[in-house]
Coordinates of C-alpha atoms and ligand atoms in Angstrom, one line a residue:
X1100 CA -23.2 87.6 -222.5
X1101 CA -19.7 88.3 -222.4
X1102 CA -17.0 88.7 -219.4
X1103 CA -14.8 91.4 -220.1
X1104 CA -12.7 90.7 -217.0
X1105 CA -10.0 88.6 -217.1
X1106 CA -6.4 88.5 -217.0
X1107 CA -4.0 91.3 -217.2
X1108 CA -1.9 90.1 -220.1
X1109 CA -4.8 90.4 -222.6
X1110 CA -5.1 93.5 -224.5
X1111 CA -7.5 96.0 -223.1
X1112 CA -9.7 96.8 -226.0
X1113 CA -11.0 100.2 -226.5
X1114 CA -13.8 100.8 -229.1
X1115 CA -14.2 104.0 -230.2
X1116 CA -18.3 105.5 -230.3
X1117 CA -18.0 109.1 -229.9
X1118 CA -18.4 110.1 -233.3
X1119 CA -21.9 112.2 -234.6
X1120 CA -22.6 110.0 -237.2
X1121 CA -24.6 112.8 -239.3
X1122 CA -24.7 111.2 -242.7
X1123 CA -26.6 108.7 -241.2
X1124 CA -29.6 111.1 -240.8
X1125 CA -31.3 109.6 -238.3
X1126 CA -32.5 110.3 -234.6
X1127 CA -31.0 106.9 -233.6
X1128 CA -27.3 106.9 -232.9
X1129 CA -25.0 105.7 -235.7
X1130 CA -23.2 102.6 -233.6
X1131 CA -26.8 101.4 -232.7
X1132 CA -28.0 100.7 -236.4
X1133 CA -28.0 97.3 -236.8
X1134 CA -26.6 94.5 -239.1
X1135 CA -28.0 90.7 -239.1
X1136 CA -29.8 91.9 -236.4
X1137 CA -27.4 92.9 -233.9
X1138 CA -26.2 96.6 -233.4
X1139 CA -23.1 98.0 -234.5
X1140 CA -21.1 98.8 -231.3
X1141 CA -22.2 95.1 -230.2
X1142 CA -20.2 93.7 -233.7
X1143 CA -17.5 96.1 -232.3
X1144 CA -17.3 94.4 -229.1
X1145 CA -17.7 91.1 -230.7
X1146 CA -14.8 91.1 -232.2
X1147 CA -12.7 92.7 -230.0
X1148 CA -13.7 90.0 -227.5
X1149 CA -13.2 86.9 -230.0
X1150 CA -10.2 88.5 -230.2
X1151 CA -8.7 87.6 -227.2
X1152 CA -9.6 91.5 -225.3
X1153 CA -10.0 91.2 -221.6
X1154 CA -10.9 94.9 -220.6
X1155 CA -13.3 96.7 -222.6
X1156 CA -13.7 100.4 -222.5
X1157 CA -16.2 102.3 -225.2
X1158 CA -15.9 105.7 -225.5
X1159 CA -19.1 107.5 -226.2
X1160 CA -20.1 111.1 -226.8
X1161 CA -21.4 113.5 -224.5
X1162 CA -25.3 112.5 -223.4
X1163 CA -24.9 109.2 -225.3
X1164 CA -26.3 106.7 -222.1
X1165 CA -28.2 104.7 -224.6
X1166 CA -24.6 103.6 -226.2
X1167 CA -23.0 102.7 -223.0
X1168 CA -26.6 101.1 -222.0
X1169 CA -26.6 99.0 -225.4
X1170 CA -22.7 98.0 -224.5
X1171 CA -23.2 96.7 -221.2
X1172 CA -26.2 94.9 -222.0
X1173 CA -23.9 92.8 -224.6
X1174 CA -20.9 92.7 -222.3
X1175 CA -22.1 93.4 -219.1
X1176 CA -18.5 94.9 -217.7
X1177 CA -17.9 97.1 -220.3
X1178 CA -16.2 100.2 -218.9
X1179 CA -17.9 103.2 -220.6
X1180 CA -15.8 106.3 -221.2
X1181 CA -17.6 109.8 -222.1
X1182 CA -15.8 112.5 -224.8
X1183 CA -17.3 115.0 -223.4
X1184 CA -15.8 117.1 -226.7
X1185 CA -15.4 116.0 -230.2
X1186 CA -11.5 116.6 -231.0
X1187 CA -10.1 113.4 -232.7
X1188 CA -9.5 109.6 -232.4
X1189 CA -6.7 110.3 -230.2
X1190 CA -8.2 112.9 -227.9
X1191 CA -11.1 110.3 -227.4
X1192 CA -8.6 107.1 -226.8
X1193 CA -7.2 109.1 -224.1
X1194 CA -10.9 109.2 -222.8
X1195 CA -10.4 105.7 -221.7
X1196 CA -7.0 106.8 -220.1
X1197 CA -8.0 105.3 -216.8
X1198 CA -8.7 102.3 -218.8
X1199 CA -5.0 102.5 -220.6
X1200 CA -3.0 103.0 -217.1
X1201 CA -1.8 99.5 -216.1
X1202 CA -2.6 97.8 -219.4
X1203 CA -0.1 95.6 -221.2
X1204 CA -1.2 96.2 -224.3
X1205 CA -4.2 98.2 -226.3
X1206 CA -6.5 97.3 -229.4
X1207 CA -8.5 100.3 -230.7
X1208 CA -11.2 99.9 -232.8
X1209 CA -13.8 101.5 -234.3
X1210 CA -17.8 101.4 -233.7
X1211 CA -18.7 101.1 -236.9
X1212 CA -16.8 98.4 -238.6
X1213 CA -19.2 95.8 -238.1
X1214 CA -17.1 93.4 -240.6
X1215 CA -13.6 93.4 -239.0
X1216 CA -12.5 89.6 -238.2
X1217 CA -11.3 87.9 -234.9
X1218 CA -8.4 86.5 -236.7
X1219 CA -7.5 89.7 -238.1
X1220 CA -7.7 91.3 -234.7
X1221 CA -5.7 88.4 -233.5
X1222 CA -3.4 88.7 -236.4
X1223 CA -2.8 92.9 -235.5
X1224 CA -2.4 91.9 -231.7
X1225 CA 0.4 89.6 -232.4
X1226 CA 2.3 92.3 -234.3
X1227 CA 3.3 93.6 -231.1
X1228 CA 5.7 90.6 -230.8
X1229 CA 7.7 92.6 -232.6
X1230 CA 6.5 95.6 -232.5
X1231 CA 5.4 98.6 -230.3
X1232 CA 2.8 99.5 -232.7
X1233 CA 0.5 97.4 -235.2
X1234 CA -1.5 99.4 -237.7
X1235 CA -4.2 97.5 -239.6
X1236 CA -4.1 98.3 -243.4
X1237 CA -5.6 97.8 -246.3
X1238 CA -5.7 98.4 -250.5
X1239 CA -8.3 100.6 -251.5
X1240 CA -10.1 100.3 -254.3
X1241 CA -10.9 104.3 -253.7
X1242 CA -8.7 105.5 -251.6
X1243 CA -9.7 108.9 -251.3
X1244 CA -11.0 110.1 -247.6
X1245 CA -8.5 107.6 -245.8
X1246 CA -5.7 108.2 -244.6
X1247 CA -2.6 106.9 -246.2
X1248 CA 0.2 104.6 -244.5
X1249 CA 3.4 106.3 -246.1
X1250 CA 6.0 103.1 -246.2
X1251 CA 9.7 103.6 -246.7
X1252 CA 12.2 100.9 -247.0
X1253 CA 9.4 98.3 -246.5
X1254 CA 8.6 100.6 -242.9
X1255 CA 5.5 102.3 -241.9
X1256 CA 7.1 106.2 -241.2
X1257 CA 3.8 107.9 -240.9
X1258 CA 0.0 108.2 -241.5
X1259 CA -1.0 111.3 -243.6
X1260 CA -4.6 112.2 -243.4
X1261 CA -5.9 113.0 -247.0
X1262 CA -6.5 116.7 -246.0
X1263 CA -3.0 116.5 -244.7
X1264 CA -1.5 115.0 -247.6
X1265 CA 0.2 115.8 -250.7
X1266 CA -0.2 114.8 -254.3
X1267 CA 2.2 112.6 -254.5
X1268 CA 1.0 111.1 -250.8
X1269 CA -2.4 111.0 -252.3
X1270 CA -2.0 108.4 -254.6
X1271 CA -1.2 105.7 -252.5
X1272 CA -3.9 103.4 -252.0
X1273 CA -2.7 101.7 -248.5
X1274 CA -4.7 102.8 -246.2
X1275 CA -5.4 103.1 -242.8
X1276 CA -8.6 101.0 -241.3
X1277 CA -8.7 102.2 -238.1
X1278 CA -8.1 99.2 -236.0
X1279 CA -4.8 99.2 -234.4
X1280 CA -2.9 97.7 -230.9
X1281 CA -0.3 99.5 -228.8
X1282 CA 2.1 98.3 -226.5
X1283 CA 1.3 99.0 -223.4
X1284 CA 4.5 100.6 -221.7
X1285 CA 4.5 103.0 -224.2
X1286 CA 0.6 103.9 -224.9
X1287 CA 0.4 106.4 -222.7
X1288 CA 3.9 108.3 -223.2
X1289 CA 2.8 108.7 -226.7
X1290 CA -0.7 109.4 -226.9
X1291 CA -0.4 112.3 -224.6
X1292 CA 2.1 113.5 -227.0
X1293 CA 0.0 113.9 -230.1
X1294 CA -1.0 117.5 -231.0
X1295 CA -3.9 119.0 -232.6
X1296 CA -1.7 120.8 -235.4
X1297 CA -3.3 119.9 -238.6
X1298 CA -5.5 120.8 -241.2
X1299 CA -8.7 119.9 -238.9
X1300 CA -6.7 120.8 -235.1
X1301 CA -7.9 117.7 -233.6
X1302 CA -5.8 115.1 -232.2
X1303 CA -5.1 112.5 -234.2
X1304 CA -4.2 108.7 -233.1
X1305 CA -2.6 108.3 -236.9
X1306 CA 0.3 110.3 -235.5
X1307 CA 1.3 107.8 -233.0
X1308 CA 3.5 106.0 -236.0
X1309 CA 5.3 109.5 -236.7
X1310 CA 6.3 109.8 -233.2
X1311 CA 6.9 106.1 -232.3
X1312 CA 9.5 106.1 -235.3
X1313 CA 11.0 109.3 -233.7
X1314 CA 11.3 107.2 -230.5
X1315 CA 13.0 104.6 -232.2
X1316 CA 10.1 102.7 -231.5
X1317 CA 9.4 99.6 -234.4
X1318 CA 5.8 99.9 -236.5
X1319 CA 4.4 97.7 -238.3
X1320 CA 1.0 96.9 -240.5
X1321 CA -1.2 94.4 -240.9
X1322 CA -3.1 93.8 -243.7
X1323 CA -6.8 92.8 -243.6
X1324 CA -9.4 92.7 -247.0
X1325 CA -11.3 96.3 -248.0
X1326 CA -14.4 94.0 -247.4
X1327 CA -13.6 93.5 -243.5
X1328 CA -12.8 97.3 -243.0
X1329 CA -15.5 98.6 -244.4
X1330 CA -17.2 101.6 -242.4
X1331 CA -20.7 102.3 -241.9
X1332 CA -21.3 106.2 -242.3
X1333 CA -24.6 106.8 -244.3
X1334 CA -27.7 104.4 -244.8
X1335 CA -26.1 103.3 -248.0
X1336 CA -23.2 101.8 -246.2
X1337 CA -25.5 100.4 -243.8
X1338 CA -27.1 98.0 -246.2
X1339 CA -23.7 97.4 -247.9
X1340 CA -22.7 95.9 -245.0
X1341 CA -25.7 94.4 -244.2
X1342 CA -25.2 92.6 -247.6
X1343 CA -21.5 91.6 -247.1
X1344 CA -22.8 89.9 -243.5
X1345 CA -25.4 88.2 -244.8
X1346 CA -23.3 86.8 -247.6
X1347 CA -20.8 86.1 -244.6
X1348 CA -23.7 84.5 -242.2
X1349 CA -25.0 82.4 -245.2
X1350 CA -22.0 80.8 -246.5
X1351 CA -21.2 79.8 -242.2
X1352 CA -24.6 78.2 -242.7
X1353 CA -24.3 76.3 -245.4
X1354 CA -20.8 75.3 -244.3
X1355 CA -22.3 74.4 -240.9
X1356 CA -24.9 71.7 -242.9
X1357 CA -27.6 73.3 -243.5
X1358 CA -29.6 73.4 -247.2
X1359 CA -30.9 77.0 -248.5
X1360 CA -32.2 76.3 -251.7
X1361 CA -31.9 80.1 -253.2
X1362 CA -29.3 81.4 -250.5
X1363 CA -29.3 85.2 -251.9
X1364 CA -33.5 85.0 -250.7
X1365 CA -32.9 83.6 -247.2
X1366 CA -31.8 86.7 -244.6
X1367 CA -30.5 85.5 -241.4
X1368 CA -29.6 87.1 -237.9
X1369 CA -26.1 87.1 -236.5
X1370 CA -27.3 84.6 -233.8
X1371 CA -28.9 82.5 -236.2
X1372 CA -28.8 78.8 -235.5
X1373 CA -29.2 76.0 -238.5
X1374 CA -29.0 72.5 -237.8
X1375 CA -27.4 69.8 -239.9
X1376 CA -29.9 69.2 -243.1
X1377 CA -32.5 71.5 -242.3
X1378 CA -34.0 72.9 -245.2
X1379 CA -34.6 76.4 -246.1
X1380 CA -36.9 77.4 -249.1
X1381 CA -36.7 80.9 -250.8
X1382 CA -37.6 83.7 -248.5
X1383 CA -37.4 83.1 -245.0
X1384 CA -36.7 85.6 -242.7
X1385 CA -34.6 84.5 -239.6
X1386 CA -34.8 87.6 -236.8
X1387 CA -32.9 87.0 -234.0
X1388 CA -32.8 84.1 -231.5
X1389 CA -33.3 81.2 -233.6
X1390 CA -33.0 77.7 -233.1
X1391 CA -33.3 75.1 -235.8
X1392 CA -32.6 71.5 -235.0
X1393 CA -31.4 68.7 -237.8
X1394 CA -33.6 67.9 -240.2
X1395 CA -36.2 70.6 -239.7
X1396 CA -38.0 72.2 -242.8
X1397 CA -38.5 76.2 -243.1
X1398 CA -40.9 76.6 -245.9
X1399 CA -41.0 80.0 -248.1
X1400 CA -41.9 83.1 -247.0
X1401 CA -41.8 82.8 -243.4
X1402 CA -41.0 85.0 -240.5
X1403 CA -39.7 83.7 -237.5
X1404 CA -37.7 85.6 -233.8
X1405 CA -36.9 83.9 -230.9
X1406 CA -38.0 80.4 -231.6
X1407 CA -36.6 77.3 -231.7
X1408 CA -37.8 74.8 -233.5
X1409 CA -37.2 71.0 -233.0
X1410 CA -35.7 68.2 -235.2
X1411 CA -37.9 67.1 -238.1
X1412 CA -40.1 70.3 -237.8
X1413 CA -41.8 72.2 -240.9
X1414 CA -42.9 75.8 -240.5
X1415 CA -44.6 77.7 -242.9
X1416 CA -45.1 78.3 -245.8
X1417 CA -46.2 81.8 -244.7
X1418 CA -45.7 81.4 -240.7
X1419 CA -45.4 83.5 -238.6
X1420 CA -43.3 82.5 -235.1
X1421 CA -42.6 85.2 -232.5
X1422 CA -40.5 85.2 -229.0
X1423 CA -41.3 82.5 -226.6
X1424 CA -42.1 80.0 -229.4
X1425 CA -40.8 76.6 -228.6
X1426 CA -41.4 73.8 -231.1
X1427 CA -40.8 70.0 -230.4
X1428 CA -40.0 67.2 -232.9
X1429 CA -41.8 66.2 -236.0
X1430 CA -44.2 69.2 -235.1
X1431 CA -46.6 71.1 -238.2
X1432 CA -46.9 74.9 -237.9
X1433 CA -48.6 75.6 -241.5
X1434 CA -50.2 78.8 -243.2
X1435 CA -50.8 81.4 -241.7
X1436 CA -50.3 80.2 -238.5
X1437 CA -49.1 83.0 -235.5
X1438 CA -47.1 81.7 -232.5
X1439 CA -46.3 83.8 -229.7
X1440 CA -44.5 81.8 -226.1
X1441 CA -46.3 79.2 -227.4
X1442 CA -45.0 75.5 -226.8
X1443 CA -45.7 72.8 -229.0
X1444 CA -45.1 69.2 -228.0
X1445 CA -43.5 66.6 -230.5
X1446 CA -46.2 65.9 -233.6
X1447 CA -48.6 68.5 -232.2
X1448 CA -50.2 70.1 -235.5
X1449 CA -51.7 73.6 -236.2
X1450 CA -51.3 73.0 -240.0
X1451 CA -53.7 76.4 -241.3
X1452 CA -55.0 80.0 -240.6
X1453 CA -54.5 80.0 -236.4
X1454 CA -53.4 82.2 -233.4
X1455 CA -51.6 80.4 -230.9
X1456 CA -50.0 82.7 -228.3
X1457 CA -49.0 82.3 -224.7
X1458 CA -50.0 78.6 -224.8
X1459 CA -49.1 75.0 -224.3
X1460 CA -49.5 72.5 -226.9
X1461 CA -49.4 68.9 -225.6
X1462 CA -47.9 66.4 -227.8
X1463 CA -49.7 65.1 -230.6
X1464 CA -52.9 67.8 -230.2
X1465 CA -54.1 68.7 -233.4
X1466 CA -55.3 72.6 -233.5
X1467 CA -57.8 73.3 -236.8
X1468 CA -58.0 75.8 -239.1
X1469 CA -58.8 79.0 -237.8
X1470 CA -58.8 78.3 -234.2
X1471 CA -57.5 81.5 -231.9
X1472 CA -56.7 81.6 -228.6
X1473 CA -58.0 85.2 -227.1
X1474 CA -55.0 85.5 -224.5
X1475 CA -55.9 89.7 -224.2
X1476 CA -58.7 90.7 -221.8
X1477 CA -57.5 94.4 -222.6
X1478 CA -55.4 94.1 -219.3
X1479 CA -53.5 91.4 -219.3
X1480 CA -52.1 87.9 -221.2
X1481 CA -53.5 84.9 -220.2
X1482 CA -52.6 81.4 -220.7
X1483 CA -54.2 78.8 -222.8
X1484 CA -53.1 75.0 -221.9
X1485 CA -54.1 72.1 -224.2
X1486 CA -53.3 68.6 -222.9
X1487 CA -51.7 66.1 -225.5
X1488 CA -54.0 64.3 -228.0
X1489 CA -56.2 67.6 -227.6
X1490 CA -58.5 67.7 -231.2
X1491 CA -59.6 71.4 -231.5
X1492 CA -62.4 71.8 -234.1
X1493 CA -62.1 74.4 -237.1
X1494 CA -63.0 78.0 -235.9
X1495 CA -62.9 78.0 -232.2
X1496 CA -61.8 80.7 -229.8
X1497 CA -60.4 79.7 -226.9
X1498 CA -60.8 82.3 -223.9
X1499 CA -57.7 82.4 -221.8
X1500 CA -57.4 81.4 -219.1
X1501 CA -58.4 78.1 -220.2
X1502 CA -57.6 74.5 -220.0
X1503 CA -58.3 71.9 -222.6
X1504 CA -58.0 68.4 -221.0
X1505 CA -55.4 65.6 -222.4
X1506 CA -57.6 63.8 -225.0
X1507 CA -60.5 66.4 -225.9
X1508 CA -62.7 67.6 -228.2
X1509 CA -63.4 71.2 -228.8
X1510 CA -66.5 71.4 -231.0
X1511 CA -66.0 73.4 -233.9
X1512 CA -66.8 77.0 -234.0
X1513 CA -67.3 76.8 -230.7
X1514 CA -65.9 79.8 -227.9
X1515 CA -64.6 77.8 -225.2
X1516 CA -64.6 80.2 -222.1
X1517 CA -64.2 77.4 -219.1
X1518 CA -62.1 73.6 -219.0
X1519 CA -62.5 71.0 -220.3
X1520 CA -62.0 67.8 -218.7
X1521 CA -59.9 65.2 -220.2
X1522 CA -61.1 63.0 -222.6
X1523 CA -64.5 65.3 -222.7
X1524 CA -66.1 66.9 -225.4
X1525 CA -66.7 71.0 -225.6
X1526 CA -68.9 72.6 -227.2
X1527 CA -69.5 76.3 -226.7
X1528 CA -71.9 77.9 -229.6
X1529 CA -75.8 77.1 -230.1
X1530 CA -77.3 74.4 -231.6
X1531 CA -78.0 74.4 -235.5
X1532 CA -81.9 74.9 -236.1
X1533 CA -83.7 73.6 -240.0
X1534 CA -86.6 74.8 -240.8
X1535 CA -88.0 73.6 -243.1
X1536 CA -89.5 74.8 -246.1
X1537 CA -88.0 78.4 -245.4
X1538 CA -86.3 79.5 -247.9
X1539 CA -89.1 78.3 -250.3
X1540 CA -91.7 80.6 -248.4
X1541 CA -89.1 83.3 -249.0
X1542 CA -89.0 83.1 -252.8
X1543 CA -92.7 82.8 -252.5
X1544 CA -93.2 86.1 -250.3
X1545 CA -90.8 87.8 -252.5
X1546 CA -91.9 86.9 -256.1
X1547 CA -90.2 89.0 -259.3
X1548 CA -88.6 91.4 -256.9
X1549 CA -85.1 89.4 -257.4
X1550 CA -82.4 92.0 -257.7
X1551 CA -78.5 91.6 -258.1
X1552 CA -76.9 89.2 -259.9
Ligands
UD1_2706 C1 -10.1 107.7 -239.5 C2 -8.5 107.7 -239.6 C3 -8.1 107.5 -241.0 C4 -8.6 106.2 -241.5 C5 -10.2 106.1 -241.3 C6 -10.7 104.8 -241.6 C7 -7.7 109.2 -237.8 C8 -7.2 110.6 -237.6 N1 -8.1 109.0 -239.1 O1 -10.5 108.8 -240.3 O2 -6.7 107.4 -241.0 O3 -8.3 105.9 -242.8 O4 -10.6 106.5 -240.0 O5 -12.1 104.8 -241.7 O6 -7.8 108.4 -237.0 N2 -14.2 109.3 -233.0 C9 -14.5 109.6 -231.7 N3 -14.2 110.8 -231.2 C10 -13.6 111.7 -232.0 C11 -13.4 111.4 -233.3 C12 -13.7 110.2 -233.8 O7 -15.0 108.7 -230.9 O8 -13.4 112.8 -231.5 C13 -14.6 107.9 -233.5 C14 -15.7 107.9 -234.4 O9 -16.9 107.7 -233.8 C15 -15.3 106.8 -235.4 C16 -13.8 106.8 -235.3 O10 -13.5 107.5 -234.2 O11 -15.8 105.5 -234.9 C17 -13.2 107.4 -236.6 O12 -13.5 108.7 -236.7 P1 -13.8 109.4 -238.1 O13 -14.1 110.8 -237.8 O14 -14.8 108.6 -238.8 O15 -12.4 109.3 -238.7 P2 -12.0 109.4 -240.2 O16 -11.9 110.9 -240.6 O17 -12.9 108.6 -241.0
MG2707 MG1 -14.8 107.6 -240.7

């Protein structure tokens, strides 16, 4: 969680979220798609905040509470700002105008750049040291649909919109990212100056460099890497940036100490923890909230969300651990094995084919293959406690509530609906009946009729 509130000499950020977001085709917002597990507008705010931005204002459309919900439940104090009508990036900055009075100085940015830096934020906030406006640029590759930072004697005069712009203008290829910071004492003045006369009459924050220049007023740009600008619009872009995070969150990783054998396999979540040495085999899926301490082993083709996993730890291969899962040291989670809040004390074991969820797991207890703990009456979750030392036989169920004492036996196969006492032994199915001479009687009664195969 993040405090947005804090002194008055850092810039007030003011992420812009207004937009339609129609080539995304989709029923959800376009700020709330996620990357590395973590939506859009929350990147947005990230960075802004990393970047040194005390107030936060997001401006959102019209009927858009689940975008000022989803930014105050990542930063808590964000001031959200409706556009009640769609007419530009300047029209909807001056959404925030309550946010801009009293501010020293402003950094705008966009929802959907989920890629932008800190630093480079940083880097386009200091530009107001000698400037009263910092415009983040960049090379395009393509630069068509941006607009175009128009540079004369080694100064920014003006941002032409392409539909705005002439053939000549055209073929520049610095663009404009979006991002960009304002000085304070003149925000305001200038913003409310900007007119909606051009080729798509809405207001436009671009021309806040024309009319700074006519105020005498110093620009200047920043540049950042196409990479860190680029925009999310369409499900394409989505999982292009997906891609460029994931290549991002890998290499921090790896950096950070941690082994991935075949990195490009591995997909992690922004929040994703990896201790020093811990391995990770081909195809692991990391959703978010995860813990790994040192040492721990993640074995292919597992899944794991909100768990943490303890030094010396293998999981997997092909396990499956959901929220609530806590596992201690040195602890075996094998094949097709399903935690949910389950706790596992150091060198407990549940090594094949098992349910474990809303349980405790003493130290050292050993859980056998196929062994489920029923915690669904149809109602409600119940818990499941099995002391340390527990041994619990192939091909159990254990019917939750339940305790299984420090030390136990649970017979195997059995269905263990009441506690066991520690050091006891449990055994919940009927006992096994020979008789003998059966099956020969069968043949007998049965003769030639032998079908099948
Ligand atoms: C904008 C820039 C362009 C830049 C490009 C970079 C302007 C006029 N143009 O163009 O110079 O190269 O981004 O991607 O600024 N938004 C609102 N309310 C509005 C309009 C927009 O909140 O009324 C928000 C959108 O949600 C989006 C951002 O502002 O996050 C940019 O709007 P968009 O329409 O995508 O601008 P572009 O035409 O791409
Ligand atoms: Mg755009």
């Amino acid at each position: 969680m993040i405090d947005s509130t804090k002194g008055r000499a850092e810039p007030t950020a003011i992420v812009l979220a207004a937009g339609e977001g129609t080539r995304m085709a989709s029923r959800i917002p376009k700020v709330l798609h996620r990357v590395a597990g973590r939506s859009l507008l929350a990147h947005a705010i990230a960075s802004v905040t990393d970047a040194g931005a005390g107030r936060i204002a997001v401006v959102v459309g019209p009927d858009r509470e689940d975008v000022g919900a989803e930014a105050r439940r990542y930063a808590p104090r964000t001031e959200v700002f409706v556009q009640t009508e769609r007419r530009g990036t300047a029209h909807a900055v001056l959404a925030a105008r309550q946010a801009i009075e009293g501010s020293s100085s402003l950094l705008i940015v966009f929802g959907d750049t989920p890629l932008l830096r800190a630093d480079t934020l940083k880097a386009l906030a200091d530009g107001l040291k000698e400037a009263a406006v910092a415009v983040l640029g960049f090379r395009a590759a393509d630069p068509t649909g941006y607009g175009r930072l128009l540079v004369r004697n080694g100064e920014l005069v003006a941002i032409r919109e392409e539909r705005d712009a002439s053939d000549e203008e055209r073929k520049v290829d610095l663009c404009n990212a979006g991002a960009m910071a304002i000085d304070g004492r003149n925000a305001l003045a200038l913003l409310d100056r900007i007119t909606d006369s051009n080729a798509k009459r809405e207001f436009y924050l671009t021309d806040i460099v024309a009319l700074a220049r006519a105020d005498k007023l110093k620009v200047v740009v920043r540049e950042a890497a196409e990479e860190e600008v680029m925009g999310v619009n369409d499900k394409s872009q989505l999982a292009a940036a997906e891609a460029a995070m994931q290549a991002r969150l890998r290499e921090a990783a790896m950096r950070g100490g941690a082994i991935l054998v075949a990195p490009e396999t591995v997909h992690l979540s922004d929040d994703t923890k990896l201790g020093r040495d811990v391995i990770v085999e081909p195809y692991v899926v990391f959703g978010p909230g995860v813990t790994v301490e040192e040492g721990a082993v993640i074995h292919s083709f597992s899944h794991l969300e909100g768990a943490s996993i303890g030094a010396g730890t293998h999981v997997g291969p092909f396990a499956r651990l959901r929220a609530g899962t806590k596992l201690g040291k040195d602890v075996r989670v094998g094949n097709f094995v399903e935690t949910k809040a389950a706790e596992f004390g150091d060198n407990a074991k549940a090594n094949h084919l098992a349910y474990v969820g809303d349980s405790t797991v003493g130290n050292g207890a050993n859980i056998g293959a196929g062994t489920i703990t029923c915690n669904y009456d149809g109602f409600g979750k119940h818990r499941t406690e099995i002391g340390s030392g527990a041994f619990i036989g192939s091909n159990s169920a254990l019917v939750a509530p339940v305790k299984i004492g420090a030390g136990a036996y649970v017979a195997s196969g059995s269905v263990i609906t009441s506690n066991i006492p520690d050091d006891a032994l449990g055994v919940g199915r009927s006992r096994q009946v020979n008789k003998d001479g059966w099956a020969r009687d069968l043949r007998a009664l049965k003769g030639g009729q032998k079908g099948g195969d």
